[in-house]
PDB file of C-alpha atoms and ligand atoms in Angstrom:
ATOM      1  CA  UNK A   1     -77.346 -20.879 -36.914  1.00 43.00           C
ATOM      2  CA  UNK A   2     -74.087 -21.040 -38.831  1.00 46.00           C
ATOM      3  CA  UNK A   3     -71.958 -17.509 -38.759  1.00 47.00           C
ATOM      4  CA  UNK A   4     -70.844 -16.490 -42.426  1.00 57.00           C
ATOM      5  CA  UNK A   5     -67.002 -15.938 -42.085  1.00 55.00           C
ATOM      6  CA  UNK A   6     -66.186 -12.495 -43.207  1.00 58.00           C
ATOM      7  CA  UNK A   7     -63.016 -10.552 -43.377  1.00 57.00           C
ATOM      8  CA  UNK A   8     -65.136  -8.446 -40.477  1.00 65.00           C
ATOM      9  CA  UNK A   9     -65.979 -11.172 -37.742  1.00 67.00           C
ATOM     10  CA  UNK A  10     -62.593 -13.111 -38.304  1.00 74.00           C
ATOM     11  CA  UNK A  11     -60.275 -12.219 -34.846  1.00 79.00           C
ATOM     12  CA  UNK A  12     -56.625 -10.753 -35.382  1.00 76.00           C
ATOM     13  CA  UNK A  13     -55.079 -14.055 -35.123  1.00 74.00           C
ATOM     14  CA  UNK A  14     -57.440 -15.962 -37.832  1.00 77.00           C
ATOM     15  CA  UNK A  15     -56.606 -12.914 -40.281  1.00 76.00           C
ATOM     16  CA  UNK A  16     -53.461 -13.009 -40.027  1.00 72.00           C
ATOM     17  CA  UNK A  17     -53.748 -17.435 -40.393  1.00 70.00           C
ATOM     18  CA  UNK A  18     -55.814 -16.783 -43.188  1.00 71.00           C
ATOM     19  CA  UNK A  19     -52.553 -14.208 -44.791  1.00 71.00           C
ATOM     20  CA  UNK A  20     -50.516 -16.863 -44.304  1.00 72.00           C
ATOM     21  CA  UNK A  21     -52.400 -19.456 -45.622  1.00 70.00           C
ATOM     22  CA  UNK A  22     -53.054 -17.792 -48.620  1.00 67.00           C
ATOM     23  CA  UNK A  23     -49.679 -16.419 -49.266  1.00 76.00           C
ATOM     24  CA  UNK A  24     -48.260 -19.501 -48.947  1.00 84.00           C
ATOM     25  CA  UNK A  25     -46.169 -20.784 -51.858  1.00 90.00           C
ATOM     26  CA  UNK A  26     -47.780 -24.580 -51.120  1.00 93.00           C
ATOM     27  CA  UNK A  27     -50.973 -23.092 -51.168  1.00 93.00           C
ATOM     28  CA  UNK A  28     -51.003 -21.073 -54.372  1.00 93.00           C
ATOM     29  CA  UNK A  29     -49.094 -24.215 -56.155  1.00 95.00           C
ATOM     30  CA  UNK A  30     -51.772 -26.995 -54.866  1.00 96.00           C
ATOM     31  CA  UNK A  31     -54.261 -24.222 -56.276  1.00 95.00           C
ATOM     32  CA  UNK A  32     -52.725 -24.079 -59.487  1.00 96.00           C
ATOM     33  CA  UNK A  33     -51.966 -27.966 -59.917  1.00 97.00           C
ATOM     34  CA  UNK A  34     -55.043 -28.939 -59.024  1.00 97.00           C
ATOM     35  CA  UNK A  35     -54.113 -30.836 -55.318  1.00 97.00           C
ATOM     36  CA  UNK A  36     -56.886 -30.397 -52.628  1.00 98.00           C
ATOM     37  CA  UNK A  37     -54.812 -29.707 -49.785  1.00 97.00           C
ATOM     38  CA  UNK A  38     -50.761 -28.585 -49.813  1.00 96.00           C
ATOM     39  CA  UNK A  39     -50.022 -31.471 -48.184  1.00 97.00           C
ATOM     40  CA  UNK A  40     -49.770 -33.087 -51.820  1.00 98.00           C
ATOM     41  CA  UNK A  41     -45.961 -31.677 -51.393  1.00 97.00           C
ATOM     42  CA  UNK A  42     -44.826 -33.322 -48.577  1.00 98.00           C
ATOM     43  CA  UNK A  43     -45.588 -36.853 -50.316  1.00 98.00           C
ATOM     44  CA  UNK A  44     -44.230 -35.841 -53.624  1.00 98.00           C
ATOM     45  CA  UNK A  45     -41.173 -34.909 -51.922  1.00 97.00           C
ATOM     46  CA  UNK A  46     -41.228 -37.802 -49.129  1.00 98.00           C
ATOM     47  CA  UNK A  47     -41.670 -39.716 -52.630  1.00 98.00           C
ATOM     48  CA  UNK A  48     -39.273 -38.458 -53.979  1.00 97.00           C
ATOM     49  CA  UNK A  49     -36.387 -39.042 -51.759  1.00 96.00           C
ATOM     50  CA  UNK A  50     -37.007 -42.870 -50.923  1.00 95.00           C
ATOM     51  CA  UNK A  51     -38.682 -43.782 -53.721  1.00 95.00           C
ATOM     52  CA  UNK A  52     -41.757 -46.084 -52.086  1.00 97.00           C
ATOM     53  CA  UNK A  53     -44.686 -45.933 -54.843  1.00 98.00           C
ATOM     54  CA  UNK A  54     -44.575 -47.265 -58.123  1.00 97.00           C
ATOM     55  CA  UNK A  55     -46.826 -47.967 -60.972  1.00 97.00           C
ATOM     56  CA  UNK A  56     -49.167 -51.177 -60.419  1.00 96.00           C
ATOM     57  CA  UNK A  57     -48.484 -51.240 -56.076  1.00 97.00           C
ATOM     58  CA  UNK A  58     -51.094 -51.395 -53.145  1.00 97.00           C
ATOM     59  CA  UNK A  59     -51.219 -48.448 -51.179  1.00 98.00           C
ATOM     60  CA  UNK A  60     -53.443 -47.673 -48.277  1.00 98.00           C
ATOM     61  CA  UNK A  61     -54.008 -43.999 -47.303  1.00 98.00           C
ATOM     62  CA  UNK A  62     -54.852 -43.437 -43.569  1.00 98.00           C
ATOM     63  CA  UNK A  63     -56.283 -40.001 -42.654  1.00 98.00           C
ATOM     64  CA  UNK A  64     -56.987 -39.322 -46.398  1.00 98.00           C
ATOM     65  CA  UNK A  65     -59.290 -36.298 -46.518  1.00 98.00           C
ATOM     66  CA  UNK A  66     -59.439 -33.858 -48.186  1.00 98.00           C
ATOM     67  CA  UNK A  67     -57.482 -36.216 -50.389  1.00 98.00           C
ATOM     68  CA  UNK A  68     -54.437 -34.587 -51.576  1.00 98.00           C
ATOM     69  CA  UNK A  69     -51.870 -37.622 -50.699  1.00 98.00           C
ATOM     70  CA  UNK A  70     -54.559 -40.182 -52.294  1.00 98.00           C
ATOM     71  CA  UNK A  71     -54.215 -38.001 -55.574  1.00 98.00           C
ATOM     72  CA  UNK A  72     -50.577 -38.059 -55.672  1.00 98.00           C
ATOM     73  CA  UNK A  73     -50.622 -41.659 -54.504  1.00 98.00           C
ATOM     74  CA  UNK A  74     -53.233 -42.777 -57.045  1.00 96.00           C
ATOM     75  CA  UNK A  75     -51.247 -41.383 -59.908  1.00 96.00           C
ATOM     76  CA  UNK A  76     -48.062 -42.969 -58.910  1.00 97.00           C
ATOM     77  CA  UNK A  77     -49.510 -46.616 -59.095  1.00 97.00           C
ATOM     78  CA  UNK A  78     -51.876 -45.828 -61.807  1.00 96.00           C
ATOM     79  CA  UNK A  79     -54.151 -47.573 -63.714  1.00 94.00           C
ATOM     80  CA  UNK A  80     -52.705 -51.255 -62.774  1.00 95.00           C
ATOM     81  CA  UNK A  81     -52.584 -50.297 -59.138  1.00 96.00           C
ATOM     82  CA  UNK A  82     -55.020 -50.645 -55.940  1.00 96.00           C
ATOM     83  CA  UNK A  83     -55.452 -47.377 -53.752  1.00 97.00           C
ATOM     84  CA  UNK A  84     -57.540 -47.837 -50.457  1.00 98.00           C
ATOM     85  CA  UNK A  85     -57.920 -44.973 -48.779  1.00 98.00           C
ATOM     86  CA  UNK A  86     -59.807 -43.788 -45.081  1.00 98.00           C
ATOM     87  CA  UNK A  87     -60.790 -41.074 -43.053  1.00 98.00           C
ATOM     88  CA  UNK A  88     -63.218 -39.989 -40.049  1.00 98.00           C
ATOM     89  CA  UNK A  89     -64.133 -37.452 -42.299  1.00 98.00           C
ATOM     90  CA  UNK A  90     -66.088 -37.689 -46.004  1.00 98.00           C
ATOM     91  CA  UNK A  91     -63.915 -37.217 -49.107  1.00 98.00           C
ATOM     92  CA  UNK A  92     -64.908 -36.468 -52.579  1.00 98.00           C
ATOM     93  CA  UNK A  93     -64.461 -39.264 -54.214  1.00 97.00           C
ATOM     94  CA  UNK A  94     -61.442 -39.946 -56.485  1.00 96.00           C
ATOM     95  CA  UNK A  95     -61.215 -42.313 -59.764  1.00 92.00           C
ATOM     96  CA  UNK A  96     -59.838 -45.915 -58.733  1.00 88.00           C
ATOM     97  CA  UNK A  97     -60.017 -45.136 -55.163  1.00 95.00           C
ATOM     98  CA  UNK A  98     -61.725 -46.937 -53.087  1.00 97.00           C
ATOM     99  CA  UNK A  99     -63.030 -44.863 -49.868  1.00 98.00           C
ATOM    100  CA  UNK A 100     -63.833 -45.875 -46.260  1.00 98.00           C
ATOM    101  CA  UNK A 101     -65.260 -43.966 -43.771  1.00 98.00           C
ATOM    102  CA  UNK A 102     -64.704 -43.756 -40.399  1.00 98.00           C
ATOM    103  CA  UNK A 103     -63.003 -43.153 -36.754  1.00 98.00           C
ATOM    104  CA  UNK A 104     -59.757 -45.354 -37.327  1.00 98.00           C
ATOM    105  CA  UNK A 105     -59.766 -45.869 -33.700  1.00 97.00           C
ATOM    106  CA  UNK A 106     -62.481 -48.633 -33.899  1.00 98.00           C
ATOM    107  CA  UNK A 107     -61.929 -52.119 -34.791  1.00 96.00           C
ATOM    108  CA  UNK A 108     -65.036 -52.083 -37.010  1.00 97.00           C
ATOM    109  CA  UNK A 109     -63.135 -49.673 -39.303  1.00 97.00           C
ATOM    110  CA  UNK A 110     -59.688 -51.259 -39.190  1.00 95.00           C
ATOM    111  CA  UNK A 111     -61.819 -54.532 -39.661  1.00 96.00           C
ATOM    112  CA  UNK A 112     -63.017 -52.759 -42.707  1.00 97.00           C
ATOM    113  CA  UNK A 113     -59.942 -51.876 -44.360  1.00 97.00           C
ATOM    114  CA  UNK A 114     -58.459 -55.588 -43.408  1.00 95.00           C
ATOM    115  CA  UNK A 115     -61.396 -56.943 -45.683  1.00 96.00           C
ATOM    116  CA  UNK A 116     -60.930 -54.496 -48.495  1.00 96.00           C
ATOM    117  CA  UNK A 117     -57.460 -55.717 -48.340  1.00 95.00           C
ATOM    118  CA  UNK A 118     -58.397 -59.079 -48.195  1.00 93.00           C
ATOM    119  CA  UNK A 119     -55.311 -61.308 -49.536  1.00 91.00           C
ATOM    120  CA  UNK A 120     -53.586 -58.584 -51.226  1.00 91.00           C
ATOM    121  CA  UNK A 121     -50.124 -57.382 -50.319  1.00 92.00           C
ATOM    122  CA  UNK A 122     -49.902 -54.053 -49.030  1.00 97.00           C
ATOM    123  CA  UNK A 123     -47.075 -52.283 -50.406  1.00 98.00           C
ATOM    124  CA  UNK A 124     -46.892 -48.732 -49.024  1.00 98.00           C
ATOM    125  CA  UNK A 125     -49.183 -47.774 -46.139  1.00 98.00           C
ATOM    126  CA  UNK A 126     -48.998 -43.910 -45.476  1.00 98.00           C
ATOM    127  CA  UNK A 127     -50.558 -42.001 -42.259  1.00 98.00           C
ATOM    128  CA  UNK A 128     -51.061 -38.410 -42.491  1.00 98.00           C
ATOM    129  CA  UNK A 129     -53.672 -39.024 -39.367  1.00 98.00           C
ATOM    130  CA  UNK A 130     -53.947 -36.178 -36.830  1.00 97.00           C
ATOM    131  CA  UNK A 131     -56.574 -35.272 -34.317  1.00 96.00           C
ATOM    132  CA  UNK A 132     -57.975 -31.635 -34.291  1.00 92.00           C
ATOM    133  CA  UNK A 133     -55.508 -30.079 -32.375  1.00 88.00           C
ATOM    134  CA  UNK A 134     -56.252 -27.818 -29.200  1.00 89.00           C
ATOM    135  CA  UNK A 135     -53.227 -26.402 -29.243  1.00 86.00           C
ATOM    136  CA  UNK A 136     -52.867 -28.101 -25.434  1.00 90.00           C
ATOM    137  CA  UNK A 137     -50.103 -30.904 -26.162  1.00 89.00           C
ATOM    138  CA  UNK A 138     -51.159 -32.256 -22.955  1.00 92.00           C
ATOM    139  CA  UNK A 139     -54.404 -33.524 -24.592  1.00 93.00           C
ATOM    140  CA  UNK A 140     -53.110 -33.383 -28.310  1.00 93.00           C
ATOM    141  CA  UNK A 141     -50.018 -35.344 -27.725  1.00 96.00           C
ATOM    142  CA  UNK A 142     -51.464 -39.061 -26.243  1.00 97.00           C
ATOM    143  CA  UNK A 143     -54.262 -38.426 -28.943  1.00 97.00           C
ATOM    144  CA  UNK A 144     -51.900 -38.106 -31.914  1.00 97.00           C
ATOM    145  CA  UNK A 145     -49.375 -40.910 -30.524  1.00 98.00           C
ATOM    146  CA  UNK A 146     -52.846 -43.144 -30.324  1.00 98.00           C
ATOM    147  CA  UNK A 147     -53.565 -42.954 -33.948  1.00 98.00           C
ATOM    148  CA  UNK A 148     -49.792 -43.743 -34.752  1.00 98.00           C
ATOM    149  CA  UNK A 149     -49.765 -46.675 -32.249  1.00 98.00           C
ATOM    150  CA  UNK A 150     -52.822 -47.605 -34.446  1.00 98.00           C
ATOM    151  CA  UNK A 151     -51.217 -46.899 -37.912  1.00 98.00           C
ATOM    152  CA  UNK A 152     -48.343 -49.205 -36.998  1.00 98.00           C
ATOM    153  CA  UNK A 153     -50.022 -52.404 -35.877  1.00 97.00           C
ATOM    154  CA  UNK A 154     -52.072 -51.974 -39.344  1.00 97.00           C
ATOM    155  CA  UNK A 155     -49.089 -51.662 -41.139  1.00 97.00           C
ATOM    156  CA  UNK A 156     -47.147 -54.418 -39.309  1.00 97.00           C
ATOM    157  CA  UNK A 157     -50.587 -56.875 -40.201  1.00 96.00           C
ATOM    158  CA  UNK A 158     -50.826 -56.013 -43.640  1.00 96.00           C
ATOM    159  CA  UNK A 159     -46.810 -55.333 -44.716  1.00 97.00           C
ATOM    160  CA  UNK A 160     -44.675 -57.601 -46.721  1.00 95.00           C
ATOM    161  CA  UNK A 161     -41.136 -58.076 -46.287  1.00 93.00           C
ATOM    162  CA  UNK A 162     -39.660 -54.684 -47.623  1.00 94.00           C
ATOM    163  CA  UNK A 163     -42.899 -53.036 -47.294  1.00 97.00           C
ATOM    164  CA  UNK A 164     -43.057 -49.287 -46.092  1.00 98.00           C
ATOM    165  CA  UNK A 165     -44.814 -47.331 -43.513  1.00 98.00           C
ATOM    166  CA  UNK A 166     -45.053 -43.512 -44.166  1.00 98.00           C
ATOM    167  CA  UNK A 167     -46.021 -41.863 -41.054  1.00 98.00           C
ATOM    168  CA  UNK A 168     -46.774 -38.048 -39.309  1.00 98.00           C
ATOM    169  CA  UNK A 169     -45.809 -37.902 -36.028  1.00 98.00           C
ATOM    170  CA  UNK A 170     -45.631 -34.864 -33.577  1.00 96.00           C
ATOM    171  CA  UNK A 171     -42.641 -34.550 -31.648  1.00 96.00           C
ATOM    172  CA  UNK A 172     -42.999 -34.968 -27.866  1.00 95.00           C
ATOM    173  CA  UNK A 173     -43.862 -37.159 -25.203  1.00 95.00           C
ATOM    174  CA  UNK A 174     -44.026 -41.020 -25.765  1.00 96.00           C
ATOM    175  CA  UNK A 175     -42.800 -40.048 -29.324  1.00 96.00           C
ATOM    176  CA  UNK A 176     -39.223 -41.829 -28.770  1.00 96.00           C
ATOM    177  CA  UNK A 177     -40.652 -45.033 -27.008  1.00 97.00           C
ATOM    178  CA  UNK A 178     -43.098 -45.078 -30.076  1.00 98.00           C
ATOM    179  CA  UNK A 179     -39.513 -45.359 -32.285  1.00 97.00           C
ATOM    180  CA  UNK A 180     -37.703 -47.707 -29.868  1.00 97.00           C
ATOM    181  CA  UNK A 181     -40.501 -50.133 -30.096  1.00 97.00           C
ATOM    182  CA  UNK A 182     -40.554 -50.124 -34.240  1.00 98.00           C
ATOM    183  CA  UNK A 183     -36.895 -50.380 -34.089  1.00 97.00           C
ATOM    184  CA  UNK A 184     -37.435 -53.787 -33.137  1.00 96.00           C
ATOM    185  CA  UNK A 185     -40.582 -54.576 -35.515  1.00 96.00           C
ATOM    186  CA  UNK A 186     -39.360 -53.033 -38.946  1.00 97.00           C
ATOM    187  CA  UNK A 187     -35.418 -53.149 -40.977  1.00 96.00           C
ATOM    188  CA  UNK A 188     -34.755 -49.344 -40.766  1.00 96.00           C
ATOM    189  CA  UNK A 189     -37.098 -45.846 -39.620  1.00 98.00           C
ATOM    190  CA  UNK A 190     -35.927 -42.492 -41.069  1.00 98.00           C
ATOM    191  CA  UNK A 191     -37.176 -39.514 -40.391  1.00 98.00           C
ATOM    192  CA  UNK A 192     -37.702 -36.549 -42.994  1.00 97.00           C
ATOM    193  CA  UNK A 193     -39.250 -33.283 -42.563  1.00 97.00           C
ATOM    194  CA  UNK A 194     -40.035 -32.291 -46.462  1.00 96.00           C
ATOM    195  CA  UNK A 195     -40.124 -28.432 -47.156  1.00 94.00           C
ATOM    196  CA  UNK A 196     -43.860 -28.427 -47.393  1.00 95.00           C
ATOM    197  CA  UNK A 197     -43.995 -28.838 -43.518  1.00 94.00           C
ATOM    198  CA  UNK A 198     -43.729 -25.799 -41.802  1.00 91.00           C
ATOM    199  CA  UNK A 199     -40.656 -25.458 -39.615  1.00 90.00           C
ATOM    200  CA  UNK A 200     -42.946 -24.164 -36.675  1.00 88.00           C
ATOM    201  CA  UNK A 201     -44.954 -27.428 -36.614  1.00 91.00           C
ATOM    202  CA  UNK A 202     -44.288 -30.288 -34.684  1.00 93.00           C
ATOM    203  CA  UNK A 203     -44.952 -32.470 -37.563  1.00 96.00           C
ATOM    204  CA  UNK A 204     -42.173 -35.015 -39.024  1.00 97.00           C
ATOM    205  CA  UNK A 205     -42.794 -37.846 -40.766  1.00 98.00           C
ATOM    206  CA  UNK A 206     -40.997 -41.644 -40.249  1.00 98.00           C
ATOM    207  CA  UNK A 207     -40.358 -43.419 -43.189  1.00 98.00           C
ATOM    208  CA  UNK A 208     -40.261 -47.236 -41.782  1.00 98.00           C
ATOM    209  CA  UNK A 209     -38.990 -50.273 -43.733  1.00 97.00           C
ATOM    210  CA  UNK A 210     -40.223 -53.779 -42.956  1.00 91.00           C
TER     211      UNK A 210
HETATM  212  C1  SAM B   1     -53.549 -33.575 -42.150  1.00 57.22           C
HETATM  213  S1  SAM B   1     -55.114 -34.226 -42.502  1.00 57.22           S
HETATM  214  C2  SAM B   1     -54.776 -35.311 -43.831  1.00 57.22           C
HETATM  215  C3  SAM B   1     -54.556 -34.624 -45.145  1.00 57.22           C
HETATM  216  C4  SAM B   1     -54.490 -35.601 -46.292  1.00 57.22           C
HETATM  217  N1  SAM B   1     -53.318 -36.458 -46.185  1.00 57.22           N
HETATM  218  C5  SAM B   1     -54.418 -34.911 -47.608  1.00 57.22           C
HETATM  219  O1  SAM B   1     -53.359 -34.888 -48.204  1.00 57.22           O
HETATM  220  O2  SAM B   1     -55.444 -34.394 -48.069  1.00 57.22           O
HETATM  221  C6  SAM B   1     -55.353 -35.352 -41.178  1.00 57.22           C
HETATM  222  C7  SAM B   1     -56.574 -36.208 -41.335  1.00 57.22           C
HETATM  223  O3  SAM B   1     -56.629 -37.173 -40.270  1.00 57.22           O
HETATM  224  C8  SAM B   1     -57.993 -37.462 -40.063  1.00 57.22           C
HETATM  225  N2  SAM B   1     -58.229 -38.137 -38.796  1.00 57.22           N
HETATM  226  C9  SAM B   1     -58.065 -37.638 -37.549  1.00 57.22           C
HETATM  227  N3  SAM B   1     -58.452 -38.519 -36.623  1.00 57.22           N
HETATM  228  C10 SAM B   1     -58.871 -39.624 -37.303  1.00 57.22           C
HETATM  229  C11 SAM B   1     -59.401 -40.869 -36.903  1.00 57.22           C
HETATM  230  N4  SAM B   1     -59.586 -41.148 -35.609  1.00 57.22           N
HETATM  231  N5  SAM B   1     -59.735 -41.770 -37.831  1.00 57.22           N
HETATM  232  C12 SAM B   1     -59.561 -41.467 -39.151  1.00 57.22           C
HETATM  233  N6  SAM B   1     -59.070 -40.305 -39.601  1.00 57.22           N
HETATM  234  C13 SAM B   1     -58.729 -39.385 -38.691  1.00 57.22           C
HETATM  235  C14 SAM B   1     -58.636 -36.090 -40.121  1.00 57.22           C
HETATM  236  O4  SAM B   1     -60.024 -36.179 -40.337  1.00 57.22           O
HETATM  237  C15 SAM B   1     -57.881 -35.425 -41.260  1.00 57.22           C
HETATM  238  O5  SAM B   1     -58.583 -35.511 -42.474  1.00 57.22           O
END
């Protein structure tokens, strides 16, 4: 039987997540725009700086739900442009998004979102894939470099010439062999940690350029 979370039953450490998560400045702004997850920020910003979607492009979201990225994402190409967005998880859906669902890991699903691409150029692929973390970066670490290993061999199949790769990647083991290698397979890789990300986490995010 499911246990109703309560202020009660929730340990010292959830509470004081849950404070923090609620008196978070990303939080109460994603509430009050209308994102579904703060995460919205970190593209706007990512966005912001390089300047990768525009009206009328191709974008395909990897790791979309709850959907926050595919929102900002959908409104910078607009009306003339072609969102495509995944996850293990459901989403709600979202107008002029096209949603597939499933564990990115098998080739039925990247098989999936190779059809729905079908002859189209991909302009801007973005990754915000991570696993459910244990907090162990023995076991999280190999499982997060996995799905980018994954997000870049998509990317390099369905990326023009000057096409971009927006990617989350934890810092640690296998992290700078992971670089090295797209060194040699895309023009440039920067790396940006926007504000929304917070300083404690691992998380960065590479911007690559085919
Ligand atoms: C940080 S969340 C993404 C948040 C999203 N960008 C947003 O703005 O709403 C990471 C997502 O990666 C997804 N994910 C993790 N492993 C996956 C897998 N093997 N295949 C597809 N999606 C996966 C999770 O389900 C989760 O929704």
């Amino acid at each position: 039987m499911a246990t109703r979370i309560t202020k009660k039953n929730l340990s010292k450490s959830s509470k004081a997540w849950m404070k923090e998560h609620l008196d978070d400045h990303y939080v109460q702004l994603a509430q009050k725009e209308g994102y579904r997850a703060r995460a919205a920020y970190k593209l706007l910003e990512i966005n912001e700086k390089m300047g990768l979607i525009k009206k009328g492009m191709t974008v395909v979201d990897l790791g979309s739900a709850p959907g926050s990225w595919s929102q900002v994402a959908g409104r910078l190409v607009g009306d003339d442009g072609i969102l495509i967005a995944s996850d293990i998880l459901p989403m709600d859906a979202l107008e002029n998004v096209t949603f597939i669902q499933g564990d990115f890991r098998e080739q039925e699903v990247f098989d999936q979102l190779m059809n729905e691409v079908g002859d189209r150029q991909v302009d801007v692929v973005l990754s915000d894939m991570a696993p459910n973390t244990s907090g162990h970066a023995v076991i999280d670490q190999p499982r997060m470099m996995y799905l980018c290993e994954l997000a870049v061999d998509f990317a390099l199949k369905v990326l023009p010439k000057d096409g971009s790769l927006v990617m989350k990647v934890f810092q640690g083991k296998g992290e700078q062999e992971l670089r090295k290698d797209m060194q040699s397979q895309f023009s440039k890789v920067r790396t940006i940690k926007p504000s929304a990300s917070r300083p404690r986490s691992k998380e960065v995010f590479w911007v690559a350029t085919k």
